Every structure is written in structure tokens, then in C-alpha cells.
Short mmCIF file of C-alpha atoms in Angstrom, two decimals:
data_model
loop_
_atom_site.label_atom_id
_atom_site.label_comp_id
_atom_site.label_asym_id
_atom_site.label_seq_id
_atom_site.Cartn_x
_atom_site.Cartn_y
_atom_site.Cartn_z
CA UNK A 1 -40.45 -180.13 -33.93
CA UNK A 2 -36.70 -180.90 -32.85
CA UNK A 3 -36.15 -183.19 -35.81
CA UNK A 4 -37.80 -180.35 -38.39
CA UNK A 5 -35.22 -178.28 -36.88
CA UNK A 6 -32.31 -180.52 -37.62
CA UNK A 7 -33.22 -181.37 -41.25
CA UNK A 8 -33.55 -177.48 -41.79
CA UNK A 9 -30.42 -176.99 -40.36
CA UNK A 10 -28.70 -179.41 -42.17
CA UNK A 11 -30.36 -178.41 -45.32
CA UNK A 12 -28.90 -174.88 -45.48
CA UNK A 13 -25.41 -176.32 -43.83
CA UNK A 14 -25.86 -174.49 -40.32
CA UNK A 15 -26.04 -175.77 -36.86
CA UNK A 16 -29.21 -175.96 -34.78
CA UNK A 17 -28.19 -173.28 -32.41
CA UNK A 18 -27.18 -170.96 -35.71
CA UNK A 19 -30.72 -171.94 -37.39
CA UNK A 20 -32.50 -170.89 -33.73
CA UNK A 21 -30.46 -167.44 -33.94
CA UNK A 22 -30.92 -166.72 -37.48
CA UNK A 23 -34.64 -167.33 -37.11
CA UNK A 24 -35.14 -165.06 -34.16
CA UNK A 25 -33.16 -162.65 -35.87
CA UNK A 26 -35.24 -162.58 -39.12
CA UNK A 27 -38.14 -162.06 -36.55
CA UNK A 28 -37.13 -159.01 -35.31
CA UNK A 29 -38.44 -157.27 -38.31
CA UNK A 30 -42.20 -157.81 -37.49
CA UNK A 31 -41.06 -157.40 -33.87
CA UNK A 32 -39.90 -153.90 -34.60
CA UNK A 33 -42.33 -152.83 -37.00
CA UNK A 34 -44.89 -153.79 -34.18
CA UNK A 35 -43.51 -151.04 -32.04
CA UNK A 36 -45.06 -148.56 -33.89
CA UNK A 37 -48.52 -149.47 -33.18
CA UNK A 38 -47.86 -149.63 -29.49
CA UNK A 39 -49.81 -146.95 -27.51
CA UNK A 40 -48.02 -144.91 -24.74
CA UNK A 41 -44.56 -143.89 -24.32
CA UNK A 42 -44.63 -146.64 -21.08
CA UNK A 43 -46.50 -149.01 -23.48
CA UNK A 44 -43.44 -148.85 -26.06
CA UNK A 45 -40.52 -148.84 -23.65
CA UNK A 46 -42.16 -151.90 -21.92
CA UNK A 47 -43.08 -153.72 -25.47
CA UNK A 48 -39.35 -152.95 -26.56
CA UNK A 49 -37.90 -154.34 -23.01
CA UNK A 50 -39.83 -157.71 -22.94
CA UNK A 51 -39.80 -158.81 -26.74
CA UNK A 52 -35.94 -158.33 -26.88
CA UNK A 53 -35.86 -160.16 -23.36
CA UNK A 54 -38.07 -163.21 -25.06
CA UNK A 55 -35.87 -163.39 -28.43
CA UNK A 56 -33.03 -163.74 -26.35
CA UNK A 57 -34.66 -166.22 -24.68
CA UNK A 58 -35.80 -168.05 -27.22
CA UNK A 59 -32.58 -167.77 -29.03
CA UNK A 60 -29.95 -168.18 -26.21
CA UNK A 61 -31.92 -170.03 -23.53
CA UNK A 62 -32.63 -167.95 -20.46
CA UNK A 63 -29.10 -167.60 -19.18
CA UNK A 64 -28.82 -164.96 -21.73
CA UNK A 65 -31.10 -162.80 -19.90
CA UNK A 66 -29.31 -163.21 -16.77
CA UNK A 67 -25.80 -162.49 -18.43
CA UNK A 68 -27.36 -159.21 -20.41
CA UNK A 69 -28.89 -157.86 -16.55
CA UNK A 70 -25.34 -157.80 -14.96
CA UNK A 71 -24.00 -154.81 -16.89
CA UNK A 72 -27.27 -153.30 -17.26
CA UNK A 73 -27.99 -153.16 -13.39
CA UNK A 74 -24.21 -152.23 -12.95
CA UNK A 75 -24.33 -149.36 -15.15
CA UNK A 76 -27.89 -147.83 -14.01
CA UNK A 77 -26.52 -148.19 -10.53
CA UNK A 78 -23.41 -146.12 -11.24
CA UNK A 79 -25.54 -143.85 -13.12
CA UNK A 80 -27.72 -143.65 -9.69
CA UNK A 81 -24.94 -143.63 -7.27
CA UNK A 82 -21.89 -142.23 -8.82
CA UNK A 83 -22.65 -139.49 -11.51
CA UNK A 84 -19.33 -137.42 -11.42
CA UNK A 85 -17.47 -141.45 -12.38
CA UNK A 86 -20.11 -143.04 -13.64
CA UNK A 87 -18.80 -143.07 -17.32
CA UNK A 88 -15.23 -144.71 -16.36
CA UNK A 89 -16.93 -146.94 -13.77
CA UNK A 90 -19.22 -148.28 -16.31
CA UNK A 91 -16.46 -148.77 -19.01
CA UNK A 92 -14.56 -150.69 -16.41
CA UNK A 93 -17.06 -152.81 -14.80
CA UNK A 94 -19.11 -153.38 -18.53
CA UNK A 95 -15.74 -154.35 -19.99
CA UNK A 96 -14.67 -156.30 -16.85
CA UNK A 97 -17.92 -158.38 -17.37
CA UNK A 98 -17.46 -158.94 -21.39
CA UNK A 99 -14.18 -160.06 -20.50
CA UNK A 100 -15.10 -162.71 -18.17
CA UNK A 101 -17.85 -163.79 -20.11
CA UNK A 102 -15.16 -164.00 -23.23
CA UNK A 103 -12.59 -165.99 -21.04
CA UNK A 104 -15.56 -168.61 -19.68
CA UNK A 105 -17.14 -169.44 -22.96
CA UNK A 106 -14.40 -169.41 -25.25
CA UNK A 107 -17.28 -168.23 -27.80
CA UNK A 108 -14.70 -167.79 -30.83
CA UNK A 109 -14.18 -171.64 -30.63
CA UNK A 110 -17.65 -172.46 -30.93
CA UNK A 111 -18.16 -170.14 -33.46
CA UNK A 112 -15.31 -171.72 -35.53
CA UNK A 113 -16.98 -174.94 -35.08
CA UNK A 114 -20.57 -173.76 -36.00
CA UNK A 115 -21.81 -173.12 -32.83
CA UNK A 116 -23.21 -169.80 -31.04
CA UNK A 117 -23.93 -168.11 -27.63
CA UNK A 118 -25.05 -165.13 -26.16
CA UNK A 119 -21.54 -163.33 -26.29
CA UNK A 120 -22.09 -161.63 -29.55
CA UNK A 121 -25.06 -159.98 -28.41
CA UNK A 122 -23.59 -158.69 -24.79
CA UNK A 123 -20.90 -157.10 -26.61
CA UNK A 124 -23.67 -155.16 -28.42
CA UNK A 125 -25.49 -154.47 -25.31
CA UNK A 126 -21.97 -153.67 -23.11
CA UNK A 127 -21.47 -150.58 -25.59
CA UNK A 128 -24.79 -148.96 -25.36
CA UNK A 129 -24.92 -149.52 -21.44
CA UNK A 130 -21.25 -147.61 -21.91
CA UNK A 131 -22.48 -144.86 -24.09
CA UNK A 132 -25.60 -144.15 -21.74
CA UNK A 133 -23.38 -143.75 -18.87
CA UNK A 134 -20.71 -141.50 -20.51
CA UNK A 135 -23.73 -139.39 -21.74
CA UNK A 136 -25.01 -139.00 -18.65
CA UNK A 137 -21.70 -138.25 -17.54
CA UNK A 138 -21.40 -135.38 -19.97
CA UNK A 139 -24.55 -133.99 -18.55
CA UNK A 140 -22.72 -132.55 -15.87
CA UNK A 141 -19.81 -130.95 -18.07
CA UNK A 142 -20.10 -127.14 -19.62
CA UNK A 143 -21.26 -127.32 -22.93
CA UNK A 144 -17.82 -125.34 -24.08
CA UNK A 145 -15.74 -128.56 -22.59
CA UNK A 146 -17.44 -130.84 -25.13
CA UNK A 147 -17.35 -131.86 -28.42
CA UNK A 148 -19.68 -132.10 -30.87
CA UNK A 149 -21.12 -135.30 -30.11
CA UNK A 150 -21.06 -134.92 -26.40
CA UNK A 151 -23.13 -132.14 -27.24
CA UNK A 152 -25.93 -133.91 -29.33
CA UNK A 153 -25.85 -137.20 -27.19
CA UNK A 154 -25.31 -135.75 -23.69
CA UNK A 155 -27.97 -136.70 -21.05
CA UNK A 156 -29.08 -134.22 -18.24
CA UNK A 157 -31.53 -136.18 -16.76
CA UNK A 158 -31.44 -139.81 -15.61
CA UNK A 159 -33.71 -141.79 -17.87
CA UNK A 160 -35.75 -144.39 -15.61
CA UNK A 161 -35.19 -147.84 -15.50
CA UNK A 162 -37.94 -149.02 -18.00
CA UNK A 163 -36.49 -146.24 -20.14
CA UNK A 164 -33.08 -147.67 -19.64
CA UNK A 165 -34.29 -151.63 -20.12
CA UNK A 166 -36.38 -150.66 -23.23
CA UNK A 167 -33.11 -148.72 -25.05
CA UNK A 168 -30.85 -151.46 -24.37
CA UNK A 169 -33.16 -154.56 -25.43
CA UNK A 170 -35.05 -152.75 -28.10
CA UNK A 171 -36.99 -155.33 -30.18
CA UNK A 172 -33.65 -157.45 -30.50
CA UNK A 173 -31.67 -155.00 -31.61
CA UNK A 174 -28.84 -155.95 -29.17
CA UNK A 175 -28.43 -159.19 -31.51
CA UNK A 176 -26.07 -157.70 -33.99
CA UNK A 177 -26.57 -154.31 -33.83
CA UNK A 178 -26.45 -151.47 -34.75
CA UNK A 179 -25.28 -149.38 -31.83
CA UNK A 180 -27.22 -146.15 -31.13
CA UNK A 181 -27.64 -143.58 -28.50
CA UNK A 182 -30.13 -143.37 -25.70
CA UNK A 183 -30.96 -139.95 -26.67
CA UNK A 184 -31.90 -141.07 -30.33
CA UNK A 185 -34.10 -143.87 -28.54
CA UNK A 186 -35.90 -141.25 -26.80
CA UNK A 187 -36.83 -139.03 -28.98
CA UNK A 188 -37.57 -141.99 -31.25
CA UNK A 189 -40.11 -143.25 -28.85
CA UNK A 190 -41.56 -139.64 -27.82
CA UNK A 191 -41.51 -138.17 -31.46
CA UNK A 192 -39.48 -135.36 -30.56
CA UNK A 193 -36.34 -134.30 -32.43
CA UNK A 194 -36.21 -135.25 -36.16
CA UNK A 195 -39.10 -137.73 -35.86
CA UNK A 196 -41.74 -134.62 -34.63
CA UNK A 197 -44.14 -133.95 -37.05
CA UNK A 198 -42.91 -131.30 -39.64
CA UNK A 199 -44.29 -129.22 -42.32
CA UNK A 200 -42.76 -131.47 -44.73
CA UNK A 201 -46.00 -133.84 -43.61
CA UNK A 202 -45.77 -137.10 -41.68
CA UNK A 203 -43.11 -139.41 -40.98
CA UNK A 204 -41.58 -140.90 -44.10
CA UNK A 205 -42.17 -143.98 -45.17
CA UNK A 206 -39.75 -146.88 -44.51
CA UNK A 207 -40.55 -149.68 -46.72
CA UNK A 208 -38.73 -148.85 -49.96
CA UNK A 209 -35.66 -148.41 -47.76
CA UNK A 210 -36.47 -151.66 -45.80
CA UNK A 211 -37.42 -153.61 -49.08
CA UNK A 212 -33.60 -152.33 -50.19
CA UNK A 213 -32.22 -153.65 -47.43
CA UNK A 214 -33.39 -157.02 -47.65
CA UNK A 215 -32.80 -157.64 -51.46
CA UNK A 216 -29.29 -156.35 -50.35
CA UNK A 217 -29.26 -159.34 -47.18
CA UNK A 218 -30.16 -162.13 -50.09
CA UNK A 219 -27.41 -160.89 -52.56
CA UNK A 220 -24.97 -161.17 -49.86
CA UNK A 221 -26.29 -164.28 -48.66
CA UNK A 222 -26.45 -165.84 -51.92
CA UNK A 223 -22.93 -164.71 -52.78
CA UNK A 224 -21.70 -166.30 -49.68
CA UNK A 225 -23.34 -169.45 -50.24
CA UNK A 226 -21.72 -169.70 -53.76
CA UNK A 227 -18.32 -168.74 -52.45
CA UNK A 228 -17.73 -170.70 -49.44
CA UNK A 229 -17.20 -173.88 -50.90
CA UNK A 230 -14.47 -172.63 -53.03
CA UNK A 231 -12.85 -170.45 -50.43
CA UNK A 232 -13.05 -172.09 -47.09
CA UNK A 233 -11.29 -170.98 -44.09
CA UNK A 234 -10.59 -174.59 -43.31
CA UNK A 235 -8.30 -175.28 -46.08
CA UNK A 236 -5.80 -172.86 -44.73
CA UNK A 237 -4.96 -175.69 -42.48
CA UNK A 238 -4.98 -178.67 -44.79
CA UNK A 239 -2.05 -180.70 -46.68
CA UNK A 240 -3.00 -179.20 -50.03
CA UNK A 241 -2.45 -175.61 -49.08
CA UNK A 242 1.22 -176.49 -47.92
CA UNK A 243 2.12 -177.53 -51.11
CA UNK A 244 1.05 -174.60 -53.12
CA UNK A 245 3.25 -171.59 -54.07
CA UNK A 246 3.52 -167.99 -52.76
CA UNK A 247 1.07 -166.76 -54.84
CA UNK A 248 -1.56 -169.56 -55.05
CA UNK A 249 -1.35 -169.03 -51.15
CA UNK A 250 -1.67 -165.27 -50.68
CA UNK A 251 -4.52 -165.42 -53.59
CA UNK A 252 -6.46 -168.05 -51.31
CA UNK A 253 -5.92 -166.00 -48.41
CA UNK A 254 -7.47 -162.99 -50.16
CA UNK A 255 -10.25 -164.62 -51.17
CA UNK A 256 -11.19 -166.26 -48.03
CA UNK A 257 -11.09 -163.11 -46.05
CA UNK A 258 -13.34 -161.60 -49.12
CA UNK A 259 -15.77 -164.42 -48.81
CA UNK A 260 -15.83 -164.06 -44.66
CA UNK A 261 -17.03 -160.56 -45.20
CA UNK A 262 -20.58 -161.46 -47.13
CA UNK A 263 -21.58 -163.33 -44.03
CA UNK A 264 -21.34 -159.93 -42.02
CA UNK A 265 -23.12 -157.88 -44.65
CA UNK A 266 -25.77 -160.11 -44.99
CA UNK A 267 -26.44 -159.85 -40.65
CA UNK A 268 -25.69 -156.03 -40.88
CA UNK A 269 -28.33 -155.74 -43.74
CA UNK A 270 -31.31 -157.71 -42.15
CA UNK A 271 -30.47 -155.71 -38.76
CA UNK A 272 -30.59 -152.41 -40.79
CA UNK A 273 -33.61 -153.69 -42.24
CA UNK A 274 -35.33 -154.34 -39.03
CA UNK A 275 -34.37 -150.77 -37.60
CA UNK A 276 -35.56 -148.95 -40.71
CA UNK A 277 -38.97 -150.81 -40.70
CA UNK A 278 -39.30 -149.63 -37.15
CA UNK A 279 -38.66 -145.75 -37.79
CA UNK A 280 -35.67 -145.64 -35.80
CA UNK A 281 -33.65 -145.66 -38.77
CA UNK A 282 -34.61 -142.46 -39.94
CA UNK A 283 -31.82 -139.75 -40.17
CA UNK A 284 -33.29 -136.52 -41.31
CA UNK A 285 -33.68 -135.35 -45.04
CA UNK A 286 -31.39 -134.49 -47.94
CA UNK A 287 -30.86 -130.73 -48.91
CA UNK A 288 -32.15 -131.57 -52.40
CA UNK A 289 -35.53 -130.10 -54.05
CA UNK A 290 -37.54 -131.94 -53.25
CA UNK A 291 -35.96 -133.12 -49.75
CA UNK A 292 -35.90 -136.97 -49.63
CA UNK A 293 -35.63 -139.05 -46.53
CA UNK A 294 -32.36 -140.70 -45.04
CA UNK A 295 -32.23 -143.79 -43.43
CA UNK A 296 -28.43 -144.18 -42.60
CA UNK A 297 -29.08 -144.17 -38.62
CA UNK A 298 -28.86 -148.00 -38.96
CA UNK A 299 -26.31 -148.35 -41.71
CA UNK A 300 -23.48 -150.85 -40.27
CA UNK A 301 -21.45 -151.33 -43.81
CA UNK A 302 -21.35 -149.40 -47.13
CA UNK A 303 -19.90 -152.98 -49.11
CA UNK A 304 -18.91 -151.02 -52.47
CA UNK A 305 -16.76 -148.61 -49.89
CA UNK A 306 -15.16 -151.41 -47.96
CA UNK A 307 -14.25 -153.40 -51.33
CA UNK A 308 -12.99 -150.55 -53.38
CA UNK A 309 -11.71 -148.80 -50.46
CA UNK A 310 -8.78 -146.38 -51.56
CA UNK A 311 -7.03 -145.97 -48.14
CA UNK A 312 -7.02 -148.21 -44.93
CA UNK A 313 -8.03 -145.04 -43.47
CA UNK A 314 -11.63 -144.92 -44.98
CA UNK A 315 -12.26 -148.73 -43.69
CA UNK A 316 -13.44 -147.70 -40.37
CA UNK A 317 -16.03 -145.10 -42.16
CA UNK A 318 -17.51 -147.81 -43.99
CA UNK A 319 -17.39 -150.99 -41.99
CA UNK A 320 -19.21 -151.94 -38.77
CA UNK A 321 -19.99 -148.15 -38.81
CA UNK A 322 -21.93 -147.81 -35.91
CA UNK A 323 -18.77 -149.49 -33.53
CA UNK A 324 -16.25 -147.34 -35.12
CA UNK A 325 -18.25 -144.41 -34.11
CA UNK A 326 -18.72 -145.38 -30.57
CA UNK A 327 -14.72 -146.30 -30.71
CA UNK A 328 -14.32 -142.44 -32.29
CA UNK A 329 -16.86 -141.36 -29.51
CA UNK A 330 -15.91 -142.64 -26.12
CA UNK A 331 -12.14 -144.01 -27.05
CA UNK A 332 -9.89 -142.33 -29.68
CA UNK A 333 -11.52 -138.56 -28.97
CA UNK A 334 -11.36 -138.73 -25.51
CA UNK A 335 -8.06 -139.92 -25.17
CA UNK A 336 -6.86 -136.54 -27.14
CA UNK A 337 -5.50 -134.13 -24.78
CA UNK A 338 -7.29 -130.48 -25.68
CA UNK A 339 -5.16 -128.46 -27.88
CA UNK A 340 -3.29 -131.23 -28.98
CA UNK A 341 -3.01 -133.38 -32.06
CA UNK A 342 -4.16 -137.20 -31.89
CA UNK A 343 -1.46 -139.95 -32.66
CA UNK A 344 -0.13 -143.41 -33.31
CA UNK A 345 -0.87 -143.85 -29.60
CA UNK A 346 -4.81 -143.06 -29.36
CA UNK A 347 -5.17 -145.35 -33.20
CA UNK A 348 -3.51 -147.90 -31.32
CA UNK A 349 -5.43 -147.83 -28.01
CA UNK A 350 -8.59 -147.76 -29.73
CA UNK A 351 -7.58 -150.79 -32.01
CA UNK A 352 -6.65 -152.43 -28.72
CA UNK A 353 -9.88 -151.56 -26.89
CA UNK A 354 -11.90 -152.90 -30.52
CA UNK A 355 -9.66 -156.30 -30.06
CA UNK A 356 -10.60 -156.82 -26.52
CA UNK A 357 -14.33 -156.07 -27.26
CA UNK A 358 -14.47 -158.93 -29.22
CA UNK A 359 -12.66 -161.13 -27.08
CA UNK A 360 -9.32 -162.33 -26.05
CA UNK A 361 -8.19 -164.42 -28.70
CA UNK A 362 -4.40 -163.56 -29.91
CA UNK A 363 -5.60 -163.30 -33.75
CA UNK A 364 -8.02 -160.66 -32.93
CA UNK A 365 -5.70 -158.87 -31.04
CA UNK A 366 -3.04 -159.30 -34.00
CA UNK A 367 -5.53 -158.40 -36.08
CA UNK A 368 -5.98 -154.73 -34.67
CA UNK A 369 -2.25 -153.95 -34.29
CA UNK A 370 -2.15 -155.08 -37.90
CA UNK A 371 -5.37 -152.70 -38.47
CA UNK A 372 -2.87 -150.22 -36.62
CA UNK A 373 -0.22 -150.52 -38.77
CA UNK A 374 -1.89 -150.39 -41.86
CA UNK A 375 -3.77 -147.40 -41.08
CA UNK A 376 -0.47 -145.69 -40.47
CA UNK A 377 1.08 -146.80 -43.50
CA UNK A 378 -1.77 -145.80 -45.62
CA UNK A 379 -1.34 -142.17 -44.04
CA UNK A 380 2.07 -141.82 -45.22
CA UNK A 381 1.00 -142.92 -48.89
CA UNK A 382 -1.90 -140.03 -48.39
CA UNK A 383 1.13 -137.58 -47.51
CA UNK A 384 3.22 -138.42 -50.26
CA UNK A 385 0.13 -138.56 -53.16
CA UNK A 386 -1.27 -134.72 -51.48
CA UNK A 387 2.64 -133.45 -52.00
CA UNK A 388 2.60 -134.27 -55.87
CA UNK A 389 1.95 -131.04 -58.29
CA UNK A 390 -1.21 -131.00 -60.02
CA UNK A 391 0.50 -130.95 -63.21
CA UNK A 392 1.79 -134.79 -62.60
CA UNK A 393 -1.60 -136.28 -62.88
CA UNK A 394 -0.11 -139.90 -64.08
CA UNK A 395 1.95 -139.93 -60.48
CA UNK A 396 -0.82 -139.20 -58.42
CA UNK A 397 -3.15 -141.79 -59.90
CA UNK A 398 -0.61 -144.04 -59.89
CA UNK A 399 -0.22 -143.42 -56.08
CA UNK A 400 -3.95 -143.81 -55.40
CA UNK A 401 -3.78 -147.26 -57.42
CA UNK A 402 -0.56 -148.07 -54.99
CA UNK A 403 -2.76 -147.35 -51.79
CA UNK A 404 -5.70 -148.99 -53.31
CA UNK A 405 -3.55 -152.36 -53.96
CA UNK A 406 -1.98 -151.78 -50.62
CA UNK A 407 -5.30 -151.54 -48.48
CA UNK A 408 -6.74 -154.94 -50.33
CA UNK A 409 -3.56 -156.83 -49.79
CA UNK A 410 -2.74 -156.03 -45.86
CA UNK A 411 -6.72 -155.98 -44.99
CA UNK A 412 -7.40 -159.63 -46.65
CA UNK A 413 -3.93 -160.76 -45.33
CA UNK A 414 -5.03 -159.29 -42.34
CA UNK A 415 -7.99 -160.71 -41.91
CA UNK A 416 -6.95 -164.51 -41.36
CA UNK A 417 -5.77 -163.68 -37.98
CA UNK A 418 -9.48 -162.63 -37.21
CA UNK A 419 -10.68 -165.73 -38.95
CA UNK A 420 -8.63 -168.57 -37.12
CA UNK A 421 -8.00 -166.99 -33.76
CA UNK A 422 -5.07 -169.02 -32.36
CA UNK A 423 -1.64 -167.72 -31.94
CA UNK A 424 -0.18 -170.76 -33.65
CA UNK A 425 -2.17 -170.56 -36.59
CA UNK A 426 -2.06 -167.03 -37.35
CA UNK A 427 1.56 -167.06 -37.41
CA UNK A 428 1.83 -170.04 -39.12
CA UNK A 429 -0.24 -168.64 -41.98
CA UNK A 430 1.39 -165.19 -41.84
CA UNK A 431 4.91 -166.68 -42.02
CA UNK A 432 3.21 -169.19 -45.51
CA UNK A 433 3.40 -165.77 -47.27
CA UNK A 434 6.63 -164.24 -45.20
CA UNK A 435 4.55 -161.74 -43.44
CA UNK A 436 3.78 -159.77 -46.37
CA UNK A 437 1.03 -157.59 -44.43
CA UNK A 438 3.19 -157.03 -41.99
CA UNK A 439 6.26 -156.13 -43.67
CA UNK A 440 4.27 -153.47 -45.85
CA UNK A 441 3.02 -151.28 -43.46
CA UNK A 442 6.29 -151.39 -41.27
CA UNK A 443 8.63 -150.34 -44.37
CA UNK A 444 5.83 -147.24 -45.45
CA UNK A 445 5.98 -146.31 -41.85
CA UNK A 446 9.82 -146.36 -41.61
CA UNK A 447 10.05 -144.30 -44.93
CA UNK A 448 7.04 -142.00 -44.19
CA UNK A 449 9.95 -140.80 -41.16
CA UNK A 450 12.54 -140.48 -43.99
CA UNK A 451 10.80 -139.10 -46.77
CA UNK A 452 8.97 -136.21 -45.37
CA UNK A 453 7.54 -134.66 -48.73
CA UNK A 454 7.12 -130.56 -48.38
CA UNK A 455 3.87 -129.24 -47.95
CA UNK A 456 1.89 -127.27 -50.99
CA UNK A 457 3.54 -124.27 -51.07
CA UNK A 458 1.07 -121.32 -50.16
CA UNK A 459 0.22 -118.68 -52.89
CA UNK A 460 2.23 -115.31 -52.57
CA UNK A 461 -1.15 -113.42 -51.71
CA UNK A 462 -1.78 -116.22 -49.06
CA UNK A 463 1.32 -115.30 -47.58
CA UNK A 464 0.78 -111.79 -47.95
CA UNK A 465 -2.80 -112.26 -46.03
#
């Protein structure tokens, strides 16, 4: 068996641990589908918990479940013993344990060398544990004090422990996400909310959407396997790279970032298919006639939205969508004081939280600081674009193109830090292209403070109103 695994791994160019993870990851599809037929609510929660724990054991070993148990227990005990403070307490304890694991295992080094461990799954699990505790904390607050997302997701009653564990490990969904809410998990299991039988008939079939997600995964993996021999990140440290001119270096960095994204597109497409086929991916019906089912609850990426984003501001809405949503609801929005508008502080704090969640490598931190600068620069371009009169379409379209070019340039430049991780390599590679992706957003931010376009004038009738 070991020899067969080694030969399979070498045939597709990955290590044996990565192959084991990929096989278990693909198995989440039939495991999630089987959940639909498990009888009784208790049986469904038990199946979700045990199947997730067993897949973790097969993929990462027994110790992975012990690691998962720590934040799960800390979160549940916080909800039982300290409900008024369980949200912030679980946030600090969950992130504290995750940071400790990041430091101890230094998973980024293993990932760069083709290895894998349970830290990635622990990252997803940590977000689920925190969202559950914060939603339970929100259940104590008055409804008028809550934002719409808090009203929708808050938990009035404490979930049972088996419900909680089933939610955390549900059919292996903690492997790569998506992150979803405890309230959604409970309503899906109990066939309530949008999953309740309606006049529209029985629950919609998930097979069409599942096949579409699997087809997308196949295309993404094929494209990644085609591109990676030509644009491997390791070449950025090679002697040939040092001999290239500025434009060739910049274009290789651009293509390296572009190539690396298709690996993530593949992983997220598989995880999306697994959640869809379970039924949990259902998110309601369209307003069209006849109405059609929507399956975007598990959607983690809009590929065309990423690759053709007209503004950096759009990226959090189309890349790692569920984690971006979690960051907005549980970090960004909660840092905004009532009656005040969010600013650069909230943006930077959110991006820093995301960086720490990924790991303590300098490359991650630099990437997310770069992201905050990139988004702030895009907002300047957007303000300028909005100030252009409607009869100057050529100028407005030119600004749209500049915003698109700025986004793809800074995104792929910034992604180098995310890929190489170390401070020395990140700064050296940024320096090799004269820090163009750092200077551009800073210049835009400074210009935005100096060139402040007037707000579009309102009509006289509007003023009189």
C-alpha cells in the first residue's frame, strides 16, 4: 500500500502526505452526500462529527483531533461558564492556540516543501468556534443593538455538545472550508428555515450545481498543472531571475501569482461541491419566474471576479469569500463605533487579523499590509472616477482601465510575499522590481489627500427638497 501511494504521489508530482490529504478531501463528497440519508437529528450530528474526525485521522493522524479538541473545548466552556464574555474570550483563546500551533509547526515551511499538516484545518475550525461563541454572545443583546448579520446568526439557546462538535467537524468541511454559521447548520440539519418544505415542492436537486463545481475543479487543476512547470515560484530565487531585466522580472512575478491561484481555485471548488451535494450549500430561490435554486452558500471564490476585478475593493467579495465575510462580520464591523464611519484603522486591523490567522511569517503580514494599502489606493481612484461628469465617458473609462491595471499589478506583486514567506526573500523580490507595487498605492493615497474632487452637484430641485 505504501509503495502504491508513493508511485501515485510521484506520478502527479506531490508528496505522500499531500496525496493522502487530497484523497481524503475528495472523499468528503460521498461522505457529505450520505449525510442526507442518516436518520434522526442525533444521528445526523453524530455522523457529521465522527466522519469529520475519521477523515482528519486518515489525513493528518490521531494528533490532529487532539489539536482540534482544544479550541472546541475552550469555546464551549466559555459559552457555558462565561456567556457575557464568551465571544471575546473564545476569540483570544482560539487565536492564541492557533498562533501557538503556527509557531510550533511552522507549517508554511512544510507547505513550501510539498508537505502538509493539520494547521490549515485548525485555521478553519478556529473561525467556526469563534463565530459560534460570538453568535451565542449576541443572543444576550437587544435586537436594536445588533447589525443585520448579527440578528440573522445570533443564538438564543446554547447548542448541545454533539450539535456543536457536528457543526465544527461536519463531514470534513473543516479541511478547507467554507466557514458557515452554527444557525445555518442547525436549520439545515433540522430542515427548518430555507430548508423547510415549501409550496415550491421538495428540496431542490443538488446534482447540477455539484457537477458544475466539479467541472470547474477539473479545469482549474488542469490549468495549474499546465502552468506550474513554466512559472514555478522556486525560479524567483534562481540565478536566471537575477540576470533578467525589470519587465521580465515583473512579468514572471505576475505569472507566478496568477499560476498559484489556480491551486486554490481547485481546492475551493471541491469543497464547494461537497457542501452543495449535502444540501447545506442551498441558499434560497431566485426572484425570477420560474424561480431557480441558488447554491452559493459554499461559494468561496468567483474566478472571473478575481481575474478581472476592476477595483481592489472588489477582491474581498470574490476571493476566499466566506473567510472575507467572517472577517467583516466578526472583526471589521465590530470595530466600527456606532454612528461613525469605518476608516483605515478598521481596514488595517482586519487585514492584520487575517495575516495572523494565516501564520506569523513576515510574508503573510507584509501581504496583508500591502492589501490594505492596495484597497486604500483603489478607493482614491474610485472617488476620482465618480467625480467625472457623465458627458466625459472617455475619461471615466480610462480611469476604469487604470483601476483594473493597478489592481492586477499590485495584487500579483503583493502575492509574492504570500508565496515566499520569509522577510529576506520578500524584500529582495519586491526590490528587484523597485517596489513598484508598494510605491503605487502610497502615491495614490498621498494624491488622494491632495486632490480631493468635488462631490457631484445635486440638482436644484433636489436642493429645494
